[in-house]
Amino acid sequence: MKRKFGFVFAVFAATVLVMALQKPVFLAWYAAGAPGTGIGDWLAVLRHGLSLDLTVAGYVTALPLLVTLATLWIRLPERLGRRILTGYFVLVSVLTAVIFAVDVALYGYWGFRLDSTILIYLSDPKEAMASVDFWLGVRQTLLAAVYAGLMIFLYRRVTRLFDGEPTGWRTALPGSLAMLLLAGFDFLAIRGGVGPSTANVSKVYFSPTMFLNHAATNPVFSFLSSLGDRNEDYAAAYPFYGEEERAARFEELRGNGAAAAAPTERVLTTDRPNVVIVILESFARTVMDERVDGEWVMPNMQRLKSEGVWFENFFANSFRTDRGEVAILSGFPAQTNLSIMKLPAKAHGLPSIARTLAAAGYATSFTYGGDLNFTNQASYMYATGWQELIWQKDLPFGPNFSKWGYDDSLVCDWFADRVIALDKSGEPFLAGLLTLSSHEPFDVPYAKFEDKILNGMAFSDDCVGRMLDRLKASPAWENLLVVLVADHGYPYPRTLTYNEPLRHRIPMIWTGGAVSGPRIVDAYASQIDLAATLLGQLGLPHADFDYSKDIFAPTPPRKFAYYTFNDGFGVVDAVGEAIWDATGDRVVTATDPDLLDVGRTLLQTTYTDIGRR
């Protein structure tokens, strides 16, 4: 009997131990990005993170506990029992190791512990793996192998305690009662205690330093517990206000709600320019403003900034390309833990710049050097008015492409020719381009900076700069408006937290012969505001873009930038900023508390809107 109970206790204890081991590994891995954390913080992470470690251990122990309970009454040959349990523990070990290794790798880019968000990007594993550097893949595979090996080593020794012989009914009866009592404690571990709040990620949050809260989070629990979060009741996701109050609050923020007292300020020389929208992969403002030994990392963006209309306080709405594209092209806010692009039935009805311009007689085409099937881009674009999509399979460069597709030097040169040819047709056009070389793993045919990230960004900047120079030297330039805007920011430097405004600050530049002259726009705005601003300059209606504000409109609504992260929002304007974290249901910062209501209204309205589509 002692062996039976000892086996169950050993399974639970071994699981708690290997789960707790993740925390010092994670803290050491990101120690450089978390200055000021000491031994006291490490111990606090271990202490507070223990609750979720116990929960995961409870789940892992449930099956061995039931098997042991059964062996009180029936015989299970030890060799067979140990084989079954070894197979079970190997499965647990491999799953845990893979989750941990992937989580450690992604945290540096995403800024939150692994959850079901990753499944959005695994519908096409080939494309998802394109962002994985070879050596990063090797390193994480080794980490997973070592961690799984350690777990299997411990569990194999634990299984030696397994006793499959029945005890006889006189012992089995009280033993079963004791085992059921033990099962009750195991259930409490799974539930997260006896309090009204069940186990959830926010239980381990204890510090105003979000990195420490994340370090305390068990990634296995974070991932598995989020699998059931994606339900169809979108409107109920963020119930901040009653429906009547929510609608009234949104009306005050609605981009197309206020009638302008005066015409939109003009920054173009014509109502019908040809339009080029270049979406710049990961072009963060922090990278654009970076120098190495006095030399700009992005000299072309700095040059173009001074030649065109420069938006000084411009922000991305999210941290992923698929969400950024929808914000730019449809004026629809990014979501926290889902992507509307991956919901075709919802995304197809979104307004879009392409659809509006197509209705005004523009030919519309979009170019990407990679695969537009990734994250359902092709479906979204065709459904929202892009008449022609040109991507990797259509481009004439042969089989020599990188992990993501053809590099920007090839595609930007081809796209310049494409724009010049479209101009010669004499018909108005909208041409879109998404760059790709400034994306992990930053493998580019370029060697200007030792830092791989900065070198990849510099390469894309060089390609875009040369493309713009070619267009400027052509007749197409005279009637051309080029919008350069990033799809999202980038965690550079690594000390940038995932939710702070600077992480989401990006460049937007309007240039081309159709621009009346250089100027600096100080108003706070974000990607969702491009649609109304562009269409306003063209004198085209934009009443269907509910969230988009014309940056050049002379009257309210209030000018601000709104963004989301997983799971929360940030709002920033000329007065202050506010950041709210949904996981911990806490205000991270609020130098202007009124902005919290702005963010809550937009977040709730976004999900209510999705639910109604």
Coordinates of C-alpha atoms in Angstrom, one line a residue:
M1 CA 0.0 0.0 0.0
K2 CA 2.8 2.4 0.8
R3 CA 4.3 1.8 -2.6
K4 CA 1.0 2.7 -4.3
F5 CA 0.6 5.9 -2.4
G6 CA 4.3 6.7 -2.8
F7 CA 4.0 6.2 -6.6
V8 CA 1.2 8.8 -6.8
F9 CA 3.0 11.3 -4.6
A10 CA 6.2 10.8 -6.6
V11 CA 4.5 11.5 -9.9
F12 CA 3.0 14.7 -8.5
A13 CA 6.3 15.8 -7.0
A14 CA 8.4 15.0 -10.1
T15 CA 6.0 17.0 -12.2
V16 CA 6.0 20.0 -9.9
L17 CA 9.8 19.9 -10.0
V18 CA 10.2 19.8 -13.8
M19 CA 7.6 22.5 -14.2
A20 CA 9.3 24.7 -11.7
L21 CA 12.6 24.2 -13.4
Q22 CA 11.3 26.1 -16.4
K23 CA 11.3 29.3 -14.5
P24 CA 15.0 29.8 -13.8
V25 CA 15.8 28.6 -17.4
F26 CA 13.4 31.3 -18.7
L27 CA 14.7 34.0 -16.4
A28 CA 18.3 33.2 -17.4
W29 CA 17.4 33.1 -21.1
Y30 CA 16.0 36.6 -21.0
A31 CA 18.2 38.0 -18.2
A32 CA 19.8 40.5 -20.5
G33 CA 16.4 42.0 -21.4
A34 CA 15.3 42.3 -17.8
P35 CA 17.9 44.4 -16.0
G36 CA 17.5 44.9 -12.3
T37 CA 16.0 41.5 -11.4
G38 CA 17.8 39.8 -8.5
I39 CA 17.7 36.6 -6.5
G40 CA 14.7 38.0 -4.6
D41 CA 12.7 38.4 -7.9
W42 CA 13.7 34.9 -9.0
L43 CA 12.5 33.4 -5.7
A44 CA 9.2 35.4 -6.0
V45 CA 8.7 34.0 -9.5
L46 CA 9.2 30.5 -8.3
R47 CA 6.9 31.0 -5.3
H48 CA 4.0 32.7 -7.2
G49 CA 4.3 30.4 -10.2
L50 CA 3.9 27.4 -8.0
S51 CA 0.1 27.5 -8.1
L52 CA 0.0 26.8 -11.9
D53 CA 2.8 24.3 -11.6
L54 CA 0.6 22.4 -9.1
T55 CA -2.3 22.6 -11.5
V56 CA -0.4 21.1 -14.3
A57 CA 1.0 18.4 -11.9
G58 CA -2.6 17.7 -10.9
Y59 CA -3.6 17.0 -14.5
V60 CA -0.6 14.9 -15.1
T61 CA -1.1 12.8 -12.0
A62 CA -4.8 12.2 -12.6
L63 CA -4.3 9.1 -14.9
P64 CA -1.6 7.4 -12.8
L65 CA -3.8 8.0 -9.7
L66 CA -6.8 6.3 -11.4
V67 CA -4.7 3.4 -12.5
T68 CA -3.3 3.0 -9.0
L69 CA -6.9 3.1 -7.6
A70 CA -7.9 0.3 -9.9
T71 CA -4.9 -1.9 -8.9
L72 CA -6.2 -2.0 -5.3
W73 CA -8.9 -4.3 -6.7
I74 CA -7.6 -5.9 -9.9
R75 CA -4.1 -7.1 -10.9
L76 CA -2.2 -5.2 -13.5
P77 CA 1.1 -7.0 -14.3
E78 CA 4.0 -4.7 -13.3
R79 CA 5.8 -5.0 -16.7
L80 CA 2.6 -4.1 -18.6
G81 CA 1.7 -1.4 -16.2
R82 CA 5.1 0.2 -16.4
R83 CA 5.1 0.1 -20.2
I84 CA 1.7 1.8 -20.3
L85 CA 2.8 4.4 -17.8
T86 CA 6.1 4.9 -19.5
G87 CA 4.3 5.6 -22.8
Y88 CA 2.1 8.1 -21.0
F89 CA 5.0 9.9 -19.4
V90 CA 7.0 10.0 -22.7
L91 CA 4.0 11.7 -24.3
V92 CA 3.7 14.2 -21.4
S93 CA 7.4 14.8 -21.5
V94 CA 7.6 15.4 -25.3
L95 CA 4.5 17.7 -25.3
T96 CA 5.8 19.7 -22.4
A97 CA 9.3 20.0 -23.9
V98 CA 8.0 21.2 -27.2
I99 CA 5.7 23.8 -25.7
F100 CA 8.5 25.1 -23.5
A101 CA 11.1 25.3 -26.3
V102 CA 8.7 27.0 -28.6
D103 CA 7.5 29.4 -25.8
V104 CA 11.1 30.4 -25.0
A105 CA 11.8 31.2 -28.6
L106 CA 8.6 33.1 -29.3
Y107 CA 8.6 35.2 -26.2
G108 CA 11.4 37.4 -27.4
Y109 CA 9.2 38.4 -30.4
W110 CA 5.7 38.3 -29.1
G111 CA 6.2 39.5 -25.5
F112 CA 3.7 37.0 -23.9
R113 CA 3.8 33.3 -23.0
L114 CA 2.6 30.8 -25.5
D115 CA -1.1 30.4 -26.0
S116 CA -3.4 29.3 -28.8
T117 CA -2.6 32.4 -30.8
I118 CA 0.1 30.2 -32.4
L119 CA -2.5 28.0 -34.0
I120 CA -3.5 30.8 -36.2
Y121 CA -0.1 30.7 -37.9
L122 CA 0.3 26.9 -38.0
S123 CA -2.5 26.2 -40.5
D124 CA 0.3 26.3 -43.0
P125 CA 3.4 24.8 -41.2
K126 CA 5.7 25.5 -44.1
E127 CA 5.1 29.2 -44.0
A128 CA 5.1 29.3 -40.2
M129 CA 8.5 27.7 -40.1
A130 CA 9.8 30.3 -42.7
S131 CA 10.5 32.7 -39.9
V132 CA 12.6 30.2 -38.0
D133 CA 16.3 30.7 -38.4
F134 CA 18.2 27.4 -38.9
W135 CA 20.4 27.7 -35.8
L136 CA 17.4 28.9 -33.8
G137 CA 15.6 25.8 -34.8
V138 CA 18.6 23.6 -33.9
R139 CA 19.0 25.4 -30.5
Q140 CA 15.3 25.0 -29.6
T141 CA 15.3 21.4 -30.7
L142 CA 18.3 20.7 -28.5
L143 CA 16.5 22.5 -25.6
A144 CA 13.4 20.4 -26.1
A145 CA 15.4 17.2 -26.4
V146 CA 17.4 17.9 -23.2
Y147 CA 14.3 18.9 -21.2
A148 CA 12.3 15.9 -22.5
G149 CA 15.2 13.6 -21.7
L150 CA 15.3 15.0 -18.1
M151 CA 11.6 14.5 -17.6
I152 CA 11.7 10.9 -19.0
F153 CA 14.7 10.1 -16.8
L154 CA 12.7 11.2 -13.7
Y155 CA 9.5 9.5 -14.7
R156 CA 11.2 6.2 -15.4
R157 CA 12.5 6.2 -11.9
V158 CA 9.1 7.1 -10.6
T159 CA 7.5 4.2 -12.5
R160 CA 9.8 1.7 -10.5
L161 CA 7.5 2.5 -7.5
F162 CA 4.5 1.2 -9.4
D163 CA 2.8 -1.8 -7.8
G164 CA 0.2 -3.6 -9.9
E165 CA -0.8 -6.2 -7.3
P166 CA -4.2 -6.1 -5.7
T167 CA -4.3 -5.8 -1.9
G168 CA -7.4 -7.8 -1.0
W169 CA -10.7 -6.3 -0.1
R170 CA -10.0 -5.6 3.6
T171 CA -7.1 -3.4 2.6
A172 CA -8.6 -2.2 -0.7
L173 CA -11.7 -0.7 0.9
P174 CA -10.0 1.8 3.2
G175 CA -7.2 2.2 0.7
S176 CA -9.8 3.2 -1.9
L177 CA -11.3 5.8 0.5
A178 CA -7.8 7.2 1.1
M179 CA -7.1 7.2 -2.6
L180 CA -10.3 9.0 -3.3
L181 CA -9.3 11.6 -0.7
L182 CA -6.0 11.9 -2.4
A183 CA -8.0 12.4 -5.7
G184 CA -9.8 15.2 -4.0
F185 CA -6.6 17.0 -3.2
D186 CA -5.5 16.4 -6.8
F187 CA -8.7 18.0 -8.0
L188 CA -8.1 21.0 -5.8
A189 CA -4.6 21.3 -7.4
I190 CA -6.2 21.2 -10.8
R191 CA -8.9 23.7 -9.8
G192 CA -6.4 26.0 -8.2
G193 CA -7.6 25.9 -4.6
V194 CA -10.8 26.2 -2.7
G195 CA -11.5 29.8 -3.4
P196 CA -14.1 31.1 -5.9
S197 CA -11.5 31.8 -8.6
T198 CA -10.4 28.7 -10.5
A199 CA -6.9 28.2 -11.9
N200 CA -6.0 30.9 -14.5
V201 CA -3.0 32.7 -15.7
S202 CA -3.7 35.8 -13.7
K203 CA -3.3 33.8 -10.5
V204 CA 0.5 34.0 -10.8
Y205 CA 0.6 37.7 -11.5
F206 CA 2.2 39.5 -8.6
S207 CA 4.4 42.3 -9.8
P208 CA 4.1 45.7 -11.6
T209 CA 7.0 44.3 -13.8
M210 CA 5.1 42.3 -16.4
F211 CA 8.2 40.3 -17.3
L212 CA 8.2 38.8 -13.8
N213 CA 4.5 37.9 -14.1
H214 CA 5.2 36.3 -17.5
A215 CA 8.2 34.4 -16.0
A216 CA 5.9 33.0 -13.3
T217 CA 3.4 31.7 -15.9
N218 CA 3.5 28.1 -16.7
P219 CA 3.6 27.9 -20.5
V220 CA 1.9 24.4 -20.6
F221 CA -1.0 25.8 -18.7
S222 CA -1.1 29.0 -20.7
F223 CA -1.3 27.1 -24.0
L224 CA -3.7 24.3 -23.1
S225 CA -6.0 26.5 -21.1
S226 CA -6.4 28.9 -24.0
L227 CA -7.5 26.2 -26.5
G228 CA -11.1 26.6 -25.5
D229 CA -11.1 30.4 -25.6
R230 CA -12.0 30.7 -29.3
N231 CA -15.8 30.6 -29.1
E232 CA -18.4 32.2 -31.2
D233 CA -19.7 34.6 -28.6
Y234 CA -17.4 37.4 -29.6
A235 CA -19.7 40.1 -28.2
A236 CA -19.3 38.7 -24.7
A237 CA -15.5 38.7 -24.8
Y238 CA -15.1 42.2 -23.2
P239 CA -18.4 43.2 -21.5
F240 CA -17.2 46.6 -20.1
Y241 CA -20.5 48.4 -20.7
G242 CA -24.1 47.7 -21.3
E243 CA -25.0 47.8 -25.0
E244 CA -26.7 51.2 -24.9
E245 CA -23.8 52.8 -23.1
R246 CA -21.2 51.1 -25.4
A247 CA -23.0 52.4 -28.5
A248 CA -23.2 55.9 -27.1
R249 CA -19.5 56.0 -26.1
F250 CA -18.5 54.7 -29.5
E251 CA -20.6 57.3 -31.2
E252 CA -18.4 60.0 -29.7
L253 CA -15.3 58.2 -31.1
R254 CA -16.7 57.2 -34.4
G255 CA -14.4 58.2 -37.2
N256 CA -17.3 59.1 -39.6
G257 CA -19.7 60.3 -36.9
A258 CA -19.0 64.1 -36.8
A259 CA -19.9 66.4 -39.7
A260 CA -17.0 68.5 -40.7
A261 CA -17.4 72.2 -40.2
A262 CA -14.8 72.8 -43.0
P263 CA -13.3 70.8 -45.8
T264 CA -10.4 68.4 -45.1
E265 CA -7.1 70.1 -45.4
R266 CA -5.5 69.2 -48.7
V267 CA -2.0 67.8 -49.0
L268 CA -2.3 66.5 -52.5
T269 CA -2.3 68.3 -55.8
T270 CA -5.0 66.2 -57.5
D271 CA -8.2 64.4 -56.5
R272 CA -7.3 61.3 -58.6
P273 CA -3.7 60.3 -58.2
N274 CA -2.5 56.8 -58.9
V275 CA -2.0 55.2 -55.5
V276 CA 0.8 52.9 -54.3
I277 CA 0.6 51.4 -50.8
V278 CA 3.8 49.8 -49.6
I279 CA 3.4 47.8 -46.4
L280 CA 6.9 47.6 -44.8
E281 CA 7.5 44.4 -42.9
S282 CA 8.5 45.1 -39.3
F283 CA 9.7 48.7 -39.9
A284 CA 9.8 49.8 -36.4
R285 CA 10.3 53.5 -35.5
T286 CA 13.0 52.5 -33.1
V287 CA 14.9 50.8 -35.9
M288 CA 14.3 53.6 -38.3
D289 CA 15.8 56.1 -35.7
E290 CA 18.8 53.8 -34.9
R291 CA 22.4 54.7 -35.8
V292 CA 25.4 52.5 -35.9
D293 CA 28.7 54.4 -35.6
G294 CA 26.8 57.5 -36.6
E295 CA 25.3 55.9 -39.7
W296 CA 21.5 55.6 -40.1
V297 CA 20.3 52.0 -40.3
M298 CA 17.5 53.2 -42.6
P299 CA 19.0 56.2 -44.5
N300 CA 16.4 56.0 -47.2
M301 CA 13.5 56.3 -44.8
Q302 CA 15.2 59.2 -43.2
R303 CA 15.6 60.9 -46.6
L304 CA 12.0 60.2 -47.7
K305 CA 10.8 61.5 -44.3
S306 CA 12.1 64.9 -45.1
E307 CA 10.9 64.9 -48.7
G308 CA 7.2 64.0 -48.1
V309 CA 4.4 64.1 -45.6
W310 CA 5.8 62.6 -42.4
F311 CA 3.5 61.4 -39.6
E312 CA 5.4 61.9 -36.5
N313 CA 3.1 60.2 -34.0
F314 CA 1.9 57.2 -35.9
F315 CA 1.3 53.7 -34.4
A316 CA 0.6 50.1 -35.5
N317 CA -2.7 48.6 -34.3
S318 CA -1.1 45.2 -33.6
F319 CA 2.1 43.1 -33.5
R320 CA 1.3 40.7 -36.4
T321 CA 1.2 41.2 -40.2
D322 CA -2.3 39.7 -40.8
R323 CA -3.8 42.1 -38.2
G324 CA -1.8 45.1 -39.4
E325 CA -2.9 44.5 -43.0
V326 CA -6.6 44.6 -42.0
A327 CA -6.1 47.7 -40.0
I328 CA -4.3 49.5 -42.9
L329 CA -6.4 48.3 -45.8
S330 CA -9.8 48.0 -44.1
G331 CA -9.5 50.5 -41.2
F332 CA -10.6 47.8 -38.9
P333 CA -9.0 47.6 -35.4
A334 CA -6.7 44.6 -34.6
Q335 CA -8.0 42.1 -32.1
T336 CA -6.3 40.8 -29.0
N337 CA -6.4 37.0 -29.3
L338 CA -7.8 36.3 -32.7
S339 CA -7.4 37.4 -36.3
I340 CA -10.4 38.4 -38.3
M341 CA -8.4 37.6 -41.5
K342 CA -8.7 33.9 -40.4
L343 CA -12.5 34.2 -40.2
P344 CA -13.5 34.5 -43.9
A345 CA -17.2 34.8 -43.2
K346 CA -16.5 37.8 -41.0
A347 CA -13.6 39.4 -43.0
H348 CA -15.3 39.3 -46.3
G349 CA -17.8 42.0 -45.3
L350 CA -15.2 44.5 -44.1
P351 CA -14.9 47.8 -45.9
S352 CA -11.6 48.3 -47.8
I353 CA -9.6 51.0 -49.6
A354 CA -9.4 48.6 -52.6
R355 CA -13.1 48.2 -52.8
T356 CA -13.8 51.9 -52.6
L357 CA -11.2 52.8 -55.2
A358 CA -12.4 50.0 -57.5
A359 CA -15.9 51.5 -57.3
A360 CA -14.3 54.8 -58.3
G361 CA -12.8 53.3 -61.5
Y362 CA -9.4 52.2 -60.2
A363 CA -7.7 49.0 -61.2
T364 CA -6.5 47.3 -58.1
S365 CA -3.6 44.8 -57.7
F366 CA -1.5 43.6 -54.8
T367 CA 2.0 42.1 -54.9
Y368 CA 3.9 39.9 -52.4
G369 CA 7.1 37.9 -52.9
G370 CA 5.9 35.1 -50.7
D371 CA 2.7 33.0 -50.4
L372 CA -0.5 34.9 -50.0
N373 CA -2.3 31.8 -48.7
F374 CA -0.5 32.3 -45.4
T375 CA -3.0 33.5 -42.7
N376 CA -5.7 33.5 -45.3
Q377 CA -4.5 36.7 -47.0
A378 CA -5.6 35.8 -50.5
S379 CA -9.1 35.1 -49.4
Y380 CA -9.4 38.4 -47.5
M381 CA -7.9 40.4 -50.3
Y382 CA -10.0 39.0 -53.1
A383 CA -13.1 39.4 -51.0
T384 CA -12.3 43.1 -50.2
G385 CA -11.8 44.4 -53.7
W386 CA -8.3 43.5 -54.8
Q387 CA -8.9 42.5 -58.4
E388 CA -5.5 41.0 -59.0
L389 CA -3.1 39.2 -56.7
I390 CA 0.5 38.6 -57.7
W391 CA 2.7 36.5 -55.5
Q392 CA 5.5 34.0 -55.4
K393 CA 4.0 31.5 -57.9
D394 CA 3.4 34.3 -60.4
L395 CA 6.8 36.0 -60.3
P396 CA 9.5 35.2 -62.9
F397 CA 12.5 34.6 -60.7
G398 CA 12.8 30.8 -60.7
P399 CA 13.3 28.6 -57.6
N400 CA 15.9 30.6 -55.8
F401 CA 13.8 32.2 -53.1
S402 CA 14.4 32.5 -49.3
K403 CA 12.3 30.9 -46.6
W404 CA 9.6 33.6 -46.8
G405 CA 9.8 34.1 -50.6
Y406 CA 11.7 36.2 -53.1
D407 CA 13.8 38.9 -51.4
D408 CA 13.0 42.6 -51.6
S409 CA 15.7 43.4 -54.1
L410 CA 14.0 41.2 -56.7
V411 CA 10.4 42.1 -55.9
C412 CA 11.0 45.9 -55.5
D413 CA 12.7 46.1 -58.9
W414 CA 9.9 44.1 -60.4
F415 CA 7.2 46.2 -58.7
A416 CA 8.8 49.5 -59.9
D417 CA 8.5 48.2 -63.5
R418 CA 4.9 47.2 -62.7
V419 CA 3.9 50.6 -61.5
I420 CA 5.5 52.3 -64.5
A421 CA 3.7 49.9 -66.8
L422 CA 0.4 50.6 -65.0
D423 CA 0.9 54.3 -65.5
K424 CA 1.4 53.9 -69.2
S425 CA -2.0 52.3 -69.4
G426 CA -3.7 55.6 -68.7
E427 CA -6.2 54.1 -66.3
P428 CA -6.1 55.0 -62.6
F429 CA -4.7 52.3 -60.4
L430 CA -4.1 51.2 -56.8
A431 CA -1.1 49.0 -56.4
G432 CA -0.1 47.4 -53.1
L433 CA 3.1 45.8 -52.1
L434 CA 4.1 43.9 -48.9
T435 CA 7.8 43.5 -48.4
L436 CA 9.3 40.5 -46.6
S437 CA 13.1 40.6 -46.2
S438 CA 13.0 42.5 -42.9
H439 CA 11.5 39.5 -41.1
E440 CA 13.0 36.8 -39.1
P441 CA 15.3 35.0 -39.8
F442 CA 16.7 38.1 -41.6
D443 CA 18.7 36.0 -44.2
V444 CA 19.5 38.6 -46.8
P445 CA 22.1 39.1 -49.5
Y446 CA 23.6 42.1 -47.7
A447 CA 26.4 42.7 -45.2
K448 CA 26.3 46.2 -43.9
F449 CA 25.8 45.7 -40.1
E450 CA 27.0 42.9 -37.8
D451 CA 23.6 42.9 -36.0
K452 CA 21.5 40.5 -38.1
I453 CA 18.3 42.4 -37.3
L454 CA 19.6 45.8 -38.2
N455 CA 21.3 44.3 -41.3
G456 CA 18.0 42.8 -42.5
M457 CA 16.2 46.1 -41.9
A458 CA 18.9 48.0 -43.7
F459 CA 18.6 45.7 -46.7
S460 CA 14.8 46.3 -47.0
D461 CA 15.4 50.0 -46.6
D462 CA 17.9 50.0 -49.4
C463 CA 15.6 48.0 -51.7
V464 CA 12.6 50.4 -51.0
G465 CA 14.8 53.4 -51.5
R466 CA 16.1 52.2 -54.9
M467 CA 12.5 51.4 -55.9
L468 CA 11.4 54.9 -55.1
D469 CA 14.3 56.4 -56.9
R470 CA 13.4 54.5 -60.0
L471 CA 9.8 55.7 -59.8
K472 CA 10.9 59.2 -59.2
A473 CA 13.0 59.1 -62.4
S474 CA 10.0 57.9 -64.4
P475 CA 6.9 59.8 -65.9
A476 CA 4.7 57.8 -63.5
W477 CA 5.9 60.0 -60.6
E478 CA 4.1 63.1 -61.5
N479 CA 0.6 61.7 -60.7
L480 CA 1.6 59.2 -58.1
L481 CA 0.9 59.0 -54.3
V482 CA 3.1 56.5 -52.5
V483 CA 2.1 55.6 -49.0
L484 CA 4.9 53.9 -47.0
V485 CA 3.6 52.3 -43.8
A486 CA 4.8 49.5 -41.6
D487 CA 2.7 46.5 -40.9
H488 CA 3.8 46.5 -37.2
G489 CA 6.7 47.4 -35.0
Y490 CA 9.5 45.2 -33.8
P491 CA 11.0 44.5 -30.3
Y492 CA 14.1 46.5 -30.8
P493 CA 15.9 47.1 -28.6
R494 CA 15.0 43.9 -26.7
T495 CA 14.3 45.9 -23.5
L496 CA 11.1 47.2 -25.1
T497 CA 8.1 45.6 -23.4
Y498 CA 5.4 44.1 -25.6
N499 CA 2.7 46.5 -24.5
E500 CA 4.4 49.9 -24.3
P501 CA 3.6 52.5 -26.9
L502 CA 7.1 52.7 -28.3
R503 CA 6.9 49.0 -29.2
H504 CA 4.0 49.9 -31.6
R505 CA 5.3 53.2 -33.0
I506 CA 5.9 52.9 -36.7
P507 CA 6.7 55.2 -39.6
M508 CA 4.2 56.5 -42.2
I509 CA 5.3 58.6 -45.1
W510 CA 3.4 60.0 -48.1
T511 CA 5.5 60.8 -51.0
G512 CA 5.2 61.1 -54.8
G513 CA 4.6 63.8 -57.4
A514 CA 1.0 64.1 -56.2
V515 CA 2.1 65.4 -52.8
S516 CA 2.0 69.2 -52.6
G517 CA 5.1 69.4 -50.5
P518 CA 7.0 68.2 -47.4
R519 CA 5.4 68.7 -44.0
I520 CA 5.3 67.1 -40.5
V521 CA 2.0 65.9 -39.1
D522 CA 2.0 65.9 -35.3
A523 CA -1.5 64.5 -34.8
Y524 CA -1.7 61.1 -33.0
A525 CA -3.1 58.4 -35.3
S526 CA -2.8 54.7 -36.1
Q527 CA -3.1 52.3 -39.1
I528 CA -6.9 52.3 -38.9
D529 CA -6.9 56.0 -39.7
L530 CA -5.2 55.6 -43.1
A531 CA -8.4 54.7 -44.9
A532 CA -10.5 57.8 -44.0
T533 CA -7.4 60.0 -44.4
L534 CA -6.6 58.7 -47.9
L535 CA -10.2 58.6 -49.2
G536 CA -10.8 62.1 -47.7
Q537 CA -7.9 63.4 -49.8
L538 CA -9.4 61.8 -52.9
G539 CA -12.8 63.2 -52.2
L540 CA -14.3 59.7 -51.9
P541 CA -16.9 58.6 -49.3
H542 CA -15.7 56.7 -46.3
A543 CA -18.9 56.4 -44.2
D544 CA -18.5 52.6 -44.0
F545 CA -15.1 52.9 -42.2
D546 CA -16.6 53.3 -38.7
Y547 CA -13.3 53.3 -36.8
S548 CA -11.1 55.3 -39.2
K549 CA -10.5 59.0 -38.5
D550 CA -9.4 61.5 -41.2
I551 CA -6.2 62.8 -39.8
F552 CA -6.5 66.1 -41.7
A553 CA -10.2 66.8 -40.8
P554 CA -10.4 70.1 -38.9
T555 CA -13.0 68.9 -36.4
P556 CA -13.2 66.2 -33.8
P557 CA -13.4 63.2 -33.1
R558 CA -10.5 63.1 -30.7
K559 CA -7.1 62.3 -32.3
F560 CA -5.5 59.3 -30.6
A561 CA -3.7 56.0 -31.4
Y562 CA -5.1 52.7 -30.3
Y563 CA -3.4 49.3 -30.4
T564 CA -3.9 45.9 -29.0
F565 CA -1.6 43.2 -27.8
N566 CA -2.3 39.7 -26.5
D567 CA -4.3 40.2 -24.3
G568 CA -5.0 43.9 -23.8
F569 CA -4.9 47.4 -25.3
G570 CA -3.0 50.6 -25.3
V571 CA -4.2 54.1 -26.2
V572 CA -1.9 57.1 -26.5
D573 CA -2.5 60.8 -27.5
A574 CA -0.9 64.2 -27.0
V575 CA -2.0 64.2 -23.3
G576 CA -0.9 60.8 -22.1
E577 CA -1.3 57.1 -22.4
A578 CA -3.2 54.2 -20.9
I579 CA -2.4 50.5 -21.1
W580 CA -4.7 47.7 -19.8
D581 CA -3.9 44.1 -19.4
A582 CA -6.8 41.7 -19.7
T583 CA -5.0 38.6 -18.4
G584 CA -4.5 40.2 -15.0
D585 CA -7.5 42.5 -15.3
R586 CA -5.3 45.4 -14.3
V587 CA -4.3 48.8 -15.4
V588 CA -0.6 48.8 -16.4
T589 CA -0.4 52.5 -16.6
A590 CA -2.8 55.4 -17.1
T591 CA -1.2 58.8 -17.2
D592 CA -4.5 59.9 -18.7
P593 CA -7.3 57.7 -17.2
D594 CA -9.9 59.0 -19.8
L595 CA -8.0 56.9 -22.4
L596 CA -8.9 53.7 -20.5
D597 CA -12.5 54.3 -21.5
V598 CA -11.5 55.0 -25.1
G599 CA -9.6 51.7 -25.2
R600 CA -12.4 49.7 -23.5
T601 CA -15.0 51.2 -25.9
L602 CA -13.0 50.3 -29.0
L603 CA -12.1 46.8 -27.8
Q604 CA -15.7 46.0 -26.8
T605 CA -17.0 47.5 -30.0
T606 CA -14.6 45.6 -32.2
Y607 CA -15.6 42.3 -30.8
T608 CA -19.3 43.2 -30.8
D609 CA -18.9 44.1 -34.5
I610 CA -17.2 40.8 -35.3
G611 CA -20.1 39.0 -33.5
R612 CA -22.6 40.7 -35.7
R613 CA -20.9 40.1 -39.0

